[in-house]
CSV table of C-alpha atoms in Angstrom, one decimal:
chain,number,residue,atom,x,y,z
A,25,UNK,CA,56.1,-11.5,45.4
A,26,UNK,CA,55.3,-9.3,42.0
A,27,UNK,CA,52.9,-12.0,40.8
A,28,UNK,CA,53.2,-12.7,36.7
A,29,UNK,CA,54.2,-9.8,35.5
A,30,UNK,CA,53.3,-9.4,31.3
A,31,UNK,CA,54.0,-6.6,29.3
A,32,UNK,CA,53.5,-4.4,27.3
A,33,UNK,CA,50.2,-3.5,29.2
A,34,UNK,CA,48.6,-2.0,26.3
A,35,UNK,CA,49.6,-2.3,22.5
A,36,UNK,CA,48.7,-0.5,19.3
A,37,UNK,CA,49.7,-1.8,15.9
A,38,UNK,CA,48.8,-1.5,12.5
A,39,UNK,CA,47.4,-4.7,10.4
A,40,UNK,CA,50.5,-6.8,8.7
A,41,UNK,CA,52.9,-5.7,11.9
A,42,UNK,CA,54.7,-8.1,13.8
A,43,UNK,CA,53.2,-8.3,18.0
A,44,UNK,CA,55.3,-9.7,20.6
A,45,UNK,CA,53.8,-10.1,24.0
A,46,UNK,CA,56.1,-11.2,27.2
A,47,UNK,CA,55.4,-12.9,30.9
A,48,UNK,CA,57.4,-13.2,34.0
A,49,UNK,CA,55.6,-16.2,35.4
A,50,UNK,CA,55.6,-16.3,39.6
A,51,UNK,CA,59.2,-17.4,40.4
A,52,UNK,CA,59.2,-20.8,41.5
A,53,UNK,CA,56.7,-21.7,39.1
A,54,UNK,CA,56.8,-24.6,36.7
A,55,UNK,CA,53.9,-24.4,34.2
A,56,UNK,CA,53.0,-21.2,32.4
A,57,UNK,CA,49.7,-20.2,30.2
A,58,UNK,CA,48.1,-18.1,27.6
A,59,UNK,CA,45.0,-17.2,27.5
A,60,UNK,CA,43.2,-14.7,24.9
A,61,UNK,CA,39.5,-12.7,26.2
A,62,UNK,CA,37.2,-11.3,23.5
A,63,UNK,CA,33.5,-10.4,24.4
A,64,UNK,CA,32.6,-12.7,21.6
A,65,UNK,CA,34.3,-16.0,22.7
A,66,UNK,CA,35.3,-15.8,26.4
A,67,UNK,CA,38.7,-16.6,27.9
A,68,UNK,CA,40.7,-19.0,25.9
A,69,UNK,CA,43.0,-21.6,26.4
A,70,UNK,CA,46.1,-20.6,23.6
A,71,UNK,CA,48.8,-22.9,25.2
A,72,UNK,CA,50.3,-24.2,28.4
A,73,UNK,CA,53.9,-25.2,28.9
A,74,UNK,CA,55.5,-27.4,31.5
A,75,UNK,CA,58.6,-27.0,32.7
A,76,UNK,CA,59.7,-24.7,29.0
A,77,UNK,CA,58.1,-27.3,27.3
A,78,UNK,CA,55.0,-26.2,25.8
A,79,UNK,CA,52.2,-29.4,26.1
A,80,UNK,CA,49.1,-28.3,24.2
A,81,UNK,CA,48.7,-25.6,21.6
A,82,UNK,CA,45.4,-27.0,20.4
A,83,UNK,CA,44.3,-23.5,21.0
A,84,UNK,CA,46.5,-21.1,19.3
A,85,UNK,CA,44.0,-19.8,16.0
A,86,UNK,CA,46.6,-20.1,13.2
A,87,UNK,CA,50.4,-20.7,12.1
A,88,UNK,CA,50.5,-16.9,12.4
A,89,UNK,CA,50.7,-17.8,16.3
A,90,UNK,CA,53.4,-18.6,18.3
A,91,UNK,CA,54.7,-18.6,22.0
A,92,UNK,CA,58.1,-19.8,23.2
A,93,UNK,CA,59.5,-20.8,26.7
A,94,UNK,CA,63.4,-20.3,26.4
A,95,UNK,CA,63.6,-20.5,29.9
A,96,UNK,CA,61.6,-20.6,32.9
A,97,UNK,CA,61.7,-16.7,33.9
A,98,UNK,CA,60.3,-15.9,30.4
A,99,UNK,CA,57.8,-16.5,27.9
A,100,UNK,CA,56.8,-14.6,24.3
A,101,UNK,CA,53.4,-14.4,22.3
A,102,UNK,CA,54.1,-13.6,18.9
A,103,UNK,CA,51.8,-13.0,16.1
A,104,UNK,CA,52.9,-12.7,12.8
A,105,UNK,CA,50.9,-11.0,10.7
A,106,UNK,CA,48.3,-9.4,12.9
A,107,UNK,CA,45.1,-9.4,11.8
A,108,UNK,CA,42.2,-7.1,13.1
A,109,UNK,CA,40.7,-10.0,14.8
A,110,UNK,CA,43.8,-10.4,17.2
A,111,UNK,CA,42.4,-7.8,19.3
A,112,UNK,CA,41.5,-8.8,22.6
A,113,UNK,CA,43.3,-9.0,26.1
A,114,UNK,CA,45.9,-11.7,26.2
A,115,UNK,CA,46.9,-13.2,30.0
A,116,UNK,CA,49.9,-15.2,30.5
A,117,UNK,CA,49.4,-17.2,34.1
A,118,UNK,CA,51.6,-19.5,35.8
A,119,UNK,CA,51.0,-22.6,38.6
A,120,UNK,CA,53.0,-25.4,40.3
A,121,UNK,CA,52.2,-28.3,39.2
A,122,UNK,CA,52.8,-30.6,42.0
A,123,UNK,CA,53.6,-34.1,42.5
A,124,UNK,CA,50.4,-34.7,44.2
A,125,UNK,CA,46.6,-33.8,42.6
A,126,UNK,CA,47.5,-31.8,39.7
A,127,UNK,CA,43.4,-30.4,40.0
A,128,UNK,CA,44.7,-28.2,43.2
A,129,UNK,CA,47.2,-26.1,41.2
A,130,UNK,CA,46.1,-22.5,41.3
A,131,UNK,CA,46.4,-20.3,38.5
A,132,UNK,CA,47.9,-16.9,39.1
A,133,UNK,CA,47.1,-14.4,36.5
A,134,UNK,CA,48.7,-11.5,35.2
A,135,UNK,CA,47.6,-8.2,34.5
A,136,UNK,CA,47.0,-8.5,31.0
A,137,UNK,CA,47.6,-6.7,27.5
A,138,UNK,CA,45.0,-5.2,25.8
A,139,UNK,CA,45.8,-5.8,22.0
A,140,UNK,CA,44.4,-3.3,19.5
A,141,UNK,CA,45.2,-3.9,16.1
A,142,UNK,CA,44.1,-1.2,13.5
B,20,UNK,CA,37.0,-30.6,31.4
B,21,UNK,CA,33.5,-31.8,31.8
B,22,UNK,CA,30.9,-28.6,31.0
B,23,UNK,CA,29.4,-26.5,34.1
B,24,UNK,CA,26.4,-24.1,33.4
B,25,UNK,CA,25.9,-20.8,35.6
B,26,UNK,CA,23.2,-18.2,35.0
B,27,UNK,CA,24.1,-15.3,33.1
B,28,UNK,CA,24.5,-12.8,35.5
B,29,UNK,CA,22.8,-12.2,39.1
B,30,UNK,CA,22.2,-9.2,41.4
B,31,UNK,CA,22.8,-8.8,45.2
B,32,UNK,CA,22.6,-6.0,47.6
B,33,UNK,CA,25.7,-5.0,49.9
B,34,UNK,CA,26.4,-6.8,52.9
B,35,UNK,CA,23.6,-9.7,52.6
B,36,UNK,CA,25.1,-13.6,51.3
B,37,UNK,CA,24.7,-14.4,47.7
B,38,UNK,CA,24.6,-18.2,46.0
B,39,UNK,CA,26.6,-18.5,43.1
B,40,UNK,CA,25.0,-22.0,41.7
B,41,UNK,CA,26.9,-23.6,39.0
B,42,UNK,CA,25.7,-27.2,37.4
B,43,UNK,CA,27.9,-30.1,36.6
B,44,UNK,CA,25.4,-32.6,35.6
B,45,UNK,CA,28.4,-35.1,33.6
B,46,UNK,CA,31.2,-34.3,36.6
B,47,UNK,CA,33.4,-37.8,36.7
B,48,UNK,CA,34.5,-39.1,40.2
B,49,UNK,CA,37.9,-37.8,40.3
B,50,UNK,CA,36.9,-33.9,38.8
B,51,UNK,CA,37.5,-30.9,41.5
B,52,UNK,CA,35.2,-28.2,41.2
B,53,UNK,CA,37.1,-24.9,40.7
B,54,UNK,CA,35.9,-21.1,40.8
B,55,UNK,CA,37.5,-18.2,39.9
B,56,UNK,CA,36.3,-14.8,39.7
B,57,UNK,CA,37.5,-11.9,37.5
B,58,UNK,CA,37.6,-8.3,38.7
B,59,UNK,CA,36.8,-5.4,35.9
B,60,UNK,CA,40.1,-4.5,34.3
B,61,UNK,CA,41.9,-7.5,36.1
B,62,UNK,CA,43.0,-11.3,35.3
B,63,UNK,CA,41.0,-14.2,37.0
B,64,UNK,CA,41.5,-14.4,40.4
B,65,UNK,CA,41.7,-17.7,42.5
B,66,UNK,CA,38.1,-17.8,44.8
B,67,UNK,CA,38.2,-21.4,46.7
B,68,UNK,CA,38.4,-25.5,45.1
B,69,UNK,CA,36.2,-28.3,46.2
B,70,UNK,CA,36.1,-32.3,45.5
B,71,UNK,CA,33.3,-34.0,47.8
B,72,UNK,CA,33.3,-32.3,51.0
B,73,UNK,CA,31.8,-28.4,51.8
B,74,UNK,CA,34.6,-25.9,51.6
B,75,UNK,CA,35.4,-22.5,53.7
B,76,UNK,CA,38.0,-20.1,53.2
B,77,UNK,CA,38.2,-16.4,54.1
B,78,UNK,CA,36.7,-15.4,50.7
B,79,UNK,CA,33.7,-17.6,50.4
B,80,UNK,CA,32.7,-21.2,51.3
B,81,UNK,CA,31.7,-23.8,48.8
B,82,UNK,CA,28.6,-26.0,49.2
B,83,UNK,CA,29.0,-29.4,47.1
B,84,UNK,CA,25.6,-31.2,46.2
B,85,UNK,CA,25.9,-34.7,47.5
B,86,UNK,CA,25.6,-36.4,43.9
B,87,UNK,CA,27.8,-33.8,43.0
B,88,UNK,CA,26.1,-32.8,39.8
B,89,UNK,CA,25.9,-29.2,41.4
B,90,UNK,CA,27.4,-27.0,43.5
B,91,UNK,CA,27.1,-23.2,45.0
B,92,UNK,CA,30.0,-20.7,46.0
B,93,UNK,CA,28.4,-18.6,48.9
B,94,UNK,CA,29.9,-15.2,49.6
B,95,UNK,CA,28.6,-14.4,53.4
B,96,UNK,CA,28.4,-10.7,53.4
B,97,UNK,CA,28.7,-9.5,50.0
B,98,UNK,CA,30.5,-6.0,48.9
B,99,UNK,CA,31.0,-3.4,46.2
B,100,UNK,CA,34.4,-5.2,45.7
B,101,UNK,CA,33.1,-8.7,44.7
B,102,UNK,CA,31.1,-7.1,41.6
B,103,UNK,CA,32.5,-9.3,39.5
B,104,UNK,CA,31.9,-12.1,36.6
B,105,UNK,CA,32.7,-15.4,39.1
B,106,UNK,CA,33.6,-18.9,37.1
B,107,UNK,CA,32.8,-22.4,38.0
B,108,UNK,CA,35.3,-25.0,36.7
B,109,UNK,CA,35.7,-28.4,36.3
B,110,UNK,CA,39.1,-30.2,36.4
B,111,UNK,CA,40.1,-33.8,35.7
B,112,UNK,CA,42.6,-35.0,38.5
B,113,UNK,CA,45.2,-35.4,35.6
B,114,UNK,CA,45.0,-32.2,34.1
B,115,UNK,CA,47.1,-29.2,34.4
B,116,UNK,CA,44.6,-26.7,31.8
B,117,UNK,CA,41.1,-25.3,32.8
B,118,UNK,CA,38.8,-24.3,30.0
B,119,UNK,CA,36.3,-20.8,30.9
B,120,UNK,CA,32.9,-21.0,30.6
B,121,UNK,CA,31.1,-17.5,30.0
B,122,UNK,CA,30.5,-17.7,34.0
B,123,UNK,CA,28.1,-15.7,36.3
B,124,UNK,CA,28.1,-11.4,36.2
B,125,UNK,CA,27.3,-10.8,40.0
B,126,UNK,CA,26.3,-7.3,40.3
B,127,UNK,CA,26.1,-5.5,43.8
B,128,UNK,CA,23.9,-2.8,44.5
B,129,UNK,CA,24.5,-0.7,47.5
């Protein structure tokens, strides 16, 4: 198995540009995440989806955030404008989430891209 | 989630066991107890999950206070390879999200 597979690994882009960051979640797997990691404020939630449906984005910053889930091979990050501050690493992850105890679902991560935005 | 609290960062040397502790003082009855631990340059990484009972696995073993309000994740023999910042996690039994904390920097000298 590849494991979640996101791209582009790195990204450069100038302030005002449009960003669109892609996962292949684990195959097999029904709910997908986004997380965002600056030194500043951790690891943060963004938004999970369950089977393509995405369940809370309490997390993404602003309207100029968005994901979508058109399927369950494929998920997009978009930010539109980017702003200085959207640079950080962004992870996508994905998990089964069983019929049994949802708390034993494991989250596999990806590999990451490292956002600059200059 | 309910909130954990870890130190800041801890230091071993190769090959002898280090204690992860992580408290949980406000942990409800049906929360696991979750750790991850994230490699430089690297995503999280899945360590081991706990409710009630001690936990092994062939990465580390987890040690569950009996009231529950703390726990430890013991690696036996550490090495340069689990330099890493390690995260203890609290999730409800009816939740599919798990919410960071700043978690533990484990540095390992050799």
């Amino acid at each position: 198995d590849a494991g979640v597979i996101q791209s582009p690994r790195h990204e450069v882009t100038e302030m005002g540009q449009e960003v669109t960051l892609r996962c292949k979640p684990i195959s097999g797997h029904n709910s997908l995440f986004w997380y965002r990691q600056t030194m500043m404020r951790g690891l943060e939630l963004l938004i999970y989806f369950n089977n393509n449906v995405p369940i809370d984005d309490s997390g993404m910053p602003e309207d100029r955030f968005s994901a979508k889930m058109p399927n369950a091979s494929f998920s997009t990050l978009k930010i539109q404008p980017s702003e200085p501050r959207d640079s950080a690493v962004y992870f996508c992850a994905s998990s089964v989430q069983g019929a049994g105890s949802l708390a034993k679902n494991i989250q596999y991560f990806g590999a990451g891209t490292r956002l600059s935005v200059l | 989630d309910a909130k954990t609290t870890q130190p800041n960062s801890m230091e071993s040397n190769e090959e002898e066991p280090v204690h992860l502790p992580c408290n949980h003082s406000t942990i409800s009855g049906t929360d696991y107890i979750h750790w991850y631990r994230q490699l430089p340059s690297q995503g999280p990484e899945y360590v081991i999950h706990g409710l009630t009972s001690n936990v092994n696995n062939r990465m580390a073993s987890l040690a569950i206070a009996e009231d529950r309000k703390s726990s430890t994740l013991i690696l036996h023999r550490a090495t340069l390879r689990d330099a890493a910042v390690y995260y203890c996690i609290l999730r409800g039994v009816n939740t599919n999200d798990m919410r960071f904390g700043a978690g533990t920097r484990l540095t390992v000298k050799p």
